[in-house]
C-alpha cells in the first residue's frame, strides 16, 4: 500500500483502537497490521504527538510477560477528534470510491452507475 495512504489514516486507526480499549504500542501495531501493514517505528512518533496534543494519556501497567508496559488511554478530547476523523474519512472514502468506480451521486443522494 502507498505509504502516504497509511500516513494519512494512522491517527484515525490509533484513536479508533484506543476508543475500544487501552493498548500498548506493540499491541496497536499488531492490531492495525491485521488490516494494513505498518512498522513499530511509525506508531511511536504518532503516540508522542497525540500525548502532546492531550488526546491520549500514557500509564504504566504491570505485565505477566516481563517489565511493565506503557499503555495509552484515549481522552475526551481524543474521542472528539476520533469522531471528527471518522466523519471526514467516511466522506473522503465515499468520494474516492465514487470516482474510482465511476459512480455519480445526484443531488438527492441516489447513486447512478455510468
Coordinates of N, CA, C and O in Angstrom, one line a residue:
X1 N 0.9 -1.2 0.0 CA 0.0 0.0 0.0 C 0.9 1.2 0.0 O 1.9 1.3 0.6
X2 N 0.4 2.2 -0.7 CA 1.1 3.5 -0.8 C 1.4 4.1 0.7 O 0.4 4.2 1.4
X3 N 2.6 4.4 1.0 CA 2.9 4.9 2.4 C 2.1 6.2 2.7 O 1.8 6.4 3.9
X4 N 1.9 7.0 1.7 CA 1.1 8.2 2.0 C -0.3 7.9 2.4 O -0.9 8.7 3.2
X5 N -0.9 6.9 1.9 CA -2.3 6.5 2.3 C -2.3 6.1 3.8 O -3.1 6.6 4.6
X6 N -1.3 5.3 4.2 CA -1.2 4.9 5.6 C -0.9 6.0 6.5 O -1.6 6.1 7.6
X7 N -0.1 6.9 6.1 CA 0.3 8.1 7.0 C -0.9 8.9 7.3 O -1.1 9.4 8.4
X8 N -1.8 9.0 6.3 CA -3.0 9.9 6.5 C -4.0 9.3 7.4 O -4.8 10.0 8.0
X9 N -4.1 8.0 7.5 CA -5.2 7.3 8.3 C -4.7 6.7 9.6 O -5.5 6.2 10.4
X10 N -3.4 6.7 9.8 CA -2.9 6.1 11.0 C -3.4 6.7 12.3 O -3.8 6.0 13.3
X11 N -3.5 8.0 12.4 CA -4.1 8.7 13.5 C -5.5 8.2 13.8 O -5.9 7.9 14.9
X12 N -6.3 8.1 12.7 CA -7.7 7.6 12.9 C -7.7 6.2 13.4 O -8.4 5.9 14.4
X13 N -6.8 5.3 12.9 CA -6.8 3.9 13.3 C -6.4 3.8 14.8 O -7.0 3.1 15.5
X14 N -5.4 4.6 15.2 CA -5.0 4.5 16.6 C -6.1 5.0 17.5 O -6.4 4.4 18.6
X15 N -6.7 6.1 17.2 CA -7.8 6.7 18.0 C -9.0 5.7 18.1 O -9.6 5.5 19.1
X16 N -9.3 5.0 17.0 CA -10.4 4.1 17.0 C -10.1 2.9 17.9 O -10.9 2.5 18.7
X17 N -8.8 2.4 17.8 CA -8.4 1.3 18.7 C -8.5 1.7 20.2 O -9.0 0.9 21.0
X18 N -8.0 2.9 20.5 CA -7.9 3.3 21.9 C -9.3 3.6 22.4 O -9.6 3.6 23.6
X19 N -10.3 3.9 21.5 CA -11.6 4.2 21.9 C -12.3 2.8 22.3 O -13.2 2.8 23.1
X20 N -11.8 1.7 21.8 CA -12.3 0.4 22.1 C -11.7 -0.1 23.4 O -12.4 -0.7 24.2
X21 N -10.4 0.1 23.6 CA -9.7 -0.3 24.8 C -8.4 0.3 24.9 O -7.8 0.7 23.9
X22 N -7.8 0.4 26.1 CA -6.5 0.8 26.3 C -5.5 -0.2 25.7 O -5.7 -1.4 25.8
X23 N -4.4 0.3 25.1 CA -3.5 -0.6 24.4 C -2.1 -0.1 24.7 O -1.8 1.1 24.9
X24 N -1.1 -1.0 24.5 CA 0.3 -0.6 24.5 C 0.8 -0.5 23.0 O 0.1 -1.0 22.1
X25 N 1.9 0.1 22.8 CA 2.3 0.4 21.4 C 2.4 -0.8 20.5 O 1.8 -0.8 19.4
X26 N 3.1 -1.8 20.9 CA 3.2 -3.0 20.1 C 1.9 -3.6 19.8 O 1.6 -4.1 18.7
X27 N 1.0 -3.6 20.8 CA -0.3 -4.2 20.6 C -1.1 -3.4 19.5 O -1.8 -4.1 18.7
X28 N -0.9 -2.1 19.5 CA -1.6 -1.3 18.4 C -1.0 -1.7 17.1 O -1.8 -1.8 16.1
X29 N 0.3 -1.8 17.0 CA 0.9 -2.1 15.7 C 0.4 -3.5 15.2 O 0.0 -3.7 14.1
X30 N 0.4 -4.4 16.2 CA -0.1 -5.8 15.8 C -1.6 -5.8 15.3 O -1.9 -6.4 14.3
X31 N -2.4 -5.0 16.0 CA -3.8 -4.9 15.7 C -4.0 -4.2 14.4 O -4.8 -4.7 13.5
X32 N -3.4 -3.1 14.1 CA -3.5 -2.3 12.9 C -3.0 -3.1 11.7 O -3.5 -3.2 10.6
X33 N -1.9 -3.9 12.0 CA -1.2 -4.7 10.9 C -2.1 -5.8 10.4 O -1.8 -6.4 9.4
X34 N -3.1 -6.1 11.1 CA -4.1 -7.1 10.6 C -4.8 -6.6 9.4 O -5.3 -7.4 8.6
X35 N -5.0 -5.3 9.3 CA -5.7 -4.7 8.2 C -4.7 -4.0 7.2 O -4.9 -4.1 6.0
X36 N -3.8 -3.2 7.8 CA -2.8 -2.5 6.9 C -1.4 -2.7 7.5 O -1.3 -2.6 8.7
X37 N -0.4 -3.0 6.7 CA 0.9 -3.3 7.2 C 1.6 -2.0 7.7 O 1.7 -1.0 6.9
X38 N 2.0 -2.0 9.0 CA 2.8 -0.8 9.5 C 3.9 -1.3 10.3 O 3.9 -2.5 10.7
X39 N 4.9 -0.5 10.6 CA 6.0 -0.9 11.5 C 5.9 -0.1 12.8 O 5.2 0.9 12.9
X40 N 6.6 -0.7 13.8 CA 6.6 0.0 15.1 C 7.1 1.4 15.1 O 6.7 2.3 15.8
X41 N 8.1 1.6 14.2 CA 8.7 2.9 14.0 C 7.7 4.0 13.6 O 8.0 5.2 13.9
X42 N 6.6 3.7 13.1 CA 5.6 4.7 12.6 C 4.7 5.1 13.8 O 4.1 6.2 13.7
X43 N 4.5 4.2 14.7 CA 3.4 4.5 15.7 C 3.9 5.3 16.9 O 3.1 6.1 17.4
X44 N 5.1 5.2 17.3 CA 5.6 5.9 18.5 C 5.7 7.4 18.3 O 5.3 8.1 19.2
X45 N 6.2 7.9 17.2 CA 6.1 9.4 17.0 C 4.7 9.9 17.0 O 4.4 10.9 17.6
X46 N 3.7 9.1 16.5 CA 2.3 9.5 16.5 C 1.8 9.5 17.9 O 1.1 10.4 18.3
X47 N 2.1 8.5 18.7 CA 1.7 8.5 20.1 C 2.2 9.6 20.9 O 1.5 10.2 21.7
X48 N 3.5 10.0 20.6 CA 4.1 11.2 21.3 C 3.3 12.4 21.0 O 3.0 13.3 21.8
X49 N 3.0 12.6 19.7 CA 2.2 13.8 19.2 C 0.8 13.8 19.9 O 0.3 14.8 20.3
X50 N 0.2 12.6 19.9 CA -1.2 12.5 20.5 C -1.2 12.9 22.0 O -2.1 13.5 22.5
X51 N -0.1 12.4 22.6 CA 0.1 12.8 24.0 C 0.3 14.3 24.2 O -0.4 14.9 25.1
X52 N 1.1 14.8 23.4 CA 1.4 16.3 23.4 C 0.1 17.1 23.2 O -0.1 18.1 23.8
X53 N -0.7 16.6 22.3 CA -2.0 17.3 22.0 C -3.1 16.9 22.9 O -4.3 17.3 22.7
X54 N -2.8 16.2 24.0 CA -3.7 15.8 25.0 C -4.9 14.9 24.5 O -6.0 15.0 25.1
X55 N -4.6 14.1 23.5 CA -5.6 13.2 23.0 C -5.5 11.8 23.6 O -6.4 11.0 23.6
X56 N -4.3 11.5 24.2 CA -4.1 10.2 24.9 C -3.3 10.5 26.2 O -2.6 11.5 26.3
X57 N -3.5 9.6 27.1 CA -2.7 9.6 28.4 C -2.0 8.3 28.5 O -2.6 7.2 28.5
X58 N -0.7 8.3 28.7 CA 0.1 7.1 28.9 C 0.1 6.7 30.4 O 0.0 7.6 31.2
X59 N 0.1 5.5 30.7 CA 0.3 5.0 32.1 C 1.0 3.6 32.0 O 0.9 2.9 31.0
X60 N 1.7 3.3 33.1 CA 2.4 2.0 33.2 C 1.5 1.0 33.8 O 0.8 1.3 34.8
X61 N 1.6 -0.2 33.3 CA 0.8 -1.3 33.8 C 1.7 -2.6 33.9 O 2.4 -2.9 32.9
X62 N 1.6 -3.3 35.0 CA 2.5 -4.5 35.1 C 2.0 -5.5 34.1 O 0.9 -5.6 33.8
X63 N 3.0 -6.3 33.6 CA 2.8 -7.3 32.6 C 3.2 -8.6 33.2 O 4.2 -8.7 33.9
X64 N 2.5 -9.7 32.9 CA 2.9 -11.0 33.4 C 4.0 -11.6 32.5 O 4.6 -12.5 32.9
X65 N 4.2 -10.9 31.4 CA 5.2 -11.4 30.4 C 6.6 -10.7 30.5 O 7.5 -11.0 29.7
X66 N 6.8 -9.8 31.5 CA 8.0 -9.1 31.7 C 7.8 -7.8 32.3 O 7.0 -7.7 33.2
X67 N 8.6 -6.8 31.9 CA 8.5 -5.5 32.6 C 7.2 -4.8 32.3 O 6.5 -5.2 31.4
X68 N 6.9 -3.8 33.1 CA 5.7 -3.0 32.9 C 5.6 -2.5 31.5 O 6.7 -2.2 30.9
X69 N 4.4 -2.3 31.0 CA 4.2 -1.8 29.7 C 3.5 -0.4 29.8 O 2.7 -0.2 30.7
X70 N 3.8 0.4 28.8 CA 3.2 1.7 28.7 C 1.9 1.6 27.9 O 2.0 1.4 26.7
X71 N 0.8 1.7 28.6 CA -0.5 1.7 27.9 C -0.9 3.1 27.6 O -0.5 4.1 28.3
X72 N -1.8 3.2 26.7 CA -2.4 4.5 26.3 C -3.9 4.5 26.4 O -4.5 3.5 26.0
X73 N -4.4 5.6 27.0 CA -5.9 5.7 27.1 C -6.3 7.0 26.4 O -5.7 8.0 26.5
X74 N -7.4 6.8 25.7 CA -7.9 8.0 24.9 C -8.6 9.0 25.9 O -9.2 8.5 26.9
X75 N -8.4 10.2 25.6 CA -9.1 11.3 26.5 C -10.4 11.7 25.8 O -10.7 11.3 24.7
X76 N -11.2 12.5 26.5 CA -12.4 13.0 25.9 C -12.1 13.8 24.7 O -12.8 13.8 23.7
X77 N -11.0 14.6 24.7 CA -10.6 15.4 23.5 C -10.2 14.4 22.4 O -10.5 14.7 21.2
X78 N -9.5 13.3 22.7 CA -9.2 12.3 21.7 C -10.5 11.7 21.1 O -10.5 11.4 19.9
X79 N -11.5 11.5 21.9 CA -12.7 10.9 21.4 C -13.4 11.8 20.5 O -14.0 11.4 19.5
X80 N -13.4 13.1 20.8 CA -14.0 14.1 19.9 C -13.2 14.2 18.6 O -13.8 14.2 17.5
X81 N -11.9 14.1 18.6 CA -11.1 14.1 17.4 C -11.4 12.8 16.6 O -11.5 12.9 15.4
X82 N -11.5 11.7 17.3 CA -11.8 10.4 16.6 C -13.1 10.6 15.8 O -13.2 10.2 14.6
X83 N -14.2 11.1 16.5 CA -15.5 11.3 15.8 C -15.4 12.2 14.6 O -15.9 11.9 13.5
X84 N -14.6 13.3 14.7 CA -14.4 14.2 13.6 C -13.7 13.5 12.5 O -14.1 13.6 11.3
X85 N -12.6 12.7 12.8 CA -11.9 12.0 11.7 C -12.7 10.9 11.1 O -12.6 10.7 9.9
X86 N -13.6 10.2 11.8 CA -14.5 9.2 11.2 C -15.4 9.8 10.2 O -15.6 9.3 9.1
X87 N -16.0 11.0 10.5 CA -16.9 11.7 9.6 C -16.1 12.1 8.3 O -16.5 11.8 7.2
X88 N -14.9 12.6 8.5 CA -14.1 13.0 7.4 C -13.7 11.8 6.5 O -13.7 11.9 5.3
X89 N -13.3 10.7 7.2 CA -12.9 9.5 6.5 C -14.1 9.0 5.6 O -13.9 8.6 4.5
X90 N -15.3 9.0 6.2 CA -16.5 8.4 5.5 C -16.7 9.3 4.3 O -17.0 8.8 3.2
X91 N -16.7 10.6 4.4 CA -16.9 11.5 3.3 C -15.8 11.3 2.2 O -16.1 11.2 1.0
X92 N -14.6 11.2 2.7 CA -13.4 11.1 1.7 C -13.5 9.8 1.0 O -13.4 9.7 -0.2
X93 N -13.6 8.7 1.8 CA -13.6 7.3 1.1 C -14.8 7.1 0.2 O -14.7 6.5 -0.9
X94 N -16.0 7.7 0.5 CA -17.1 7.6 -0.3 C -16.9 8.4 -1.6 O -17.1 7.9 -2.7
X95 N -16.3 9.6 -1.5 CA -16.0 10.4 -2.7 C -15.0 9.7 -3.6 O -15.1 9.6 -4.8
X96 N -13.9 9.1 -3.0 CA -12.9 8.4 -3.8 C -13.5 7.2 -4.4 O -13.3 6.9 -5.6
X97 N -14.3 6.4 -3.7 CA -14.9 5.2 -4.2 C -15.8 5.5 -5.4 O -15.8 4.8 -6.4
X98 N -16.6 6.6 -5.2 CA -17.4 7.0 -6.3 C -16.6 7.3 -7.6 O -17.0 7.0 -8.7
X99 N -15.5 8.0 -7.4 CA -14.7 8.4 -8.5 C -14.0 7.2 -9.1 O -14.1 7.0 -10.4
X100 N -13.4 6.3 -8.3 CA -12.7 5.2 -8.8 C -13.7 4.2 -9.5 O -13.3 3.6 -10.5
X101 N -14.9 4.0 -8.9 CA -15.8 3.1 -9.5 C -16.8 3.7 -10.4 O -17.8 3.2 -10.8
X102 N -16.5 5.0 -10.8 CA -17.3 5.7 -11.8 C -18.8 5.8 -11.4 O -19.6 5.7 -12.3
X103 N -19.1 6.1 -10.2 CA -20.4 6.3 -9.8 C -20.6 7.8 -9.6 O -19.8 8.5 -9.1
X104 N -21.8 8.3 -10.0 CA -22.1 9.6 -9.8 C -23.3 9.7 -8.8 O -24.2 8.9 -8.8
X105 N -23.3 10.7 -7.9 CA -24.3 10.8 -7.0 C -25.1 12.1 -7.4 O -24.5 13.1 -7.5
X106 N -26.4 11.9 -7.5 CA -27.2 13.1 -7.9 C -27.5 13.9 -6.7 O -27.1 13.6 -5.6
X107 N -28.2 15.0 -6.9 CA -28.5 15.9 -5.8 C -29.3 15.3 -4.7 O -29.4 15.8 -3.5
X108 N -30.0 14.2 -4.9 CA -30.9 13.6 -3.9 C -30.1 12.5 -3.2 O -30.6 11.8 -2.3
X109 N -28.8 12.3 -3.5 CA -28.0 11.3 -2.9 C -28.1 9.9 -3.5 O -27.6 8.9 -3.0
X110 N -28.9 9.8 -4.6 CA -29.0 8.5 -5.3 C -27.8 8.2 -6.1 O -27.3 9.1 -6.8
X111 N -27.3 7.0 -6.1 CA -26.1 6.7 -6.9 C -26.5 6.2 -8.3 O -27.4 5.3 -8.4
X112 N -25.8 6.7 -9.3 CA -26.1 6.3 -10.6 C -24.8 5.8 -11.2 O -23.8 6.4 -11.2
X113 N -24.8 4.5 -11.7 CA -23.6 4.0 -12.3 C -23.5 4.5 -13.8 O -24.5 4.6 -14.4
X114 N -22.3 4.8 -14.2 CA -22.1 5.3 -15.6 C -21.7 4.2 -16.5 O -21.1 3.3 -16.1

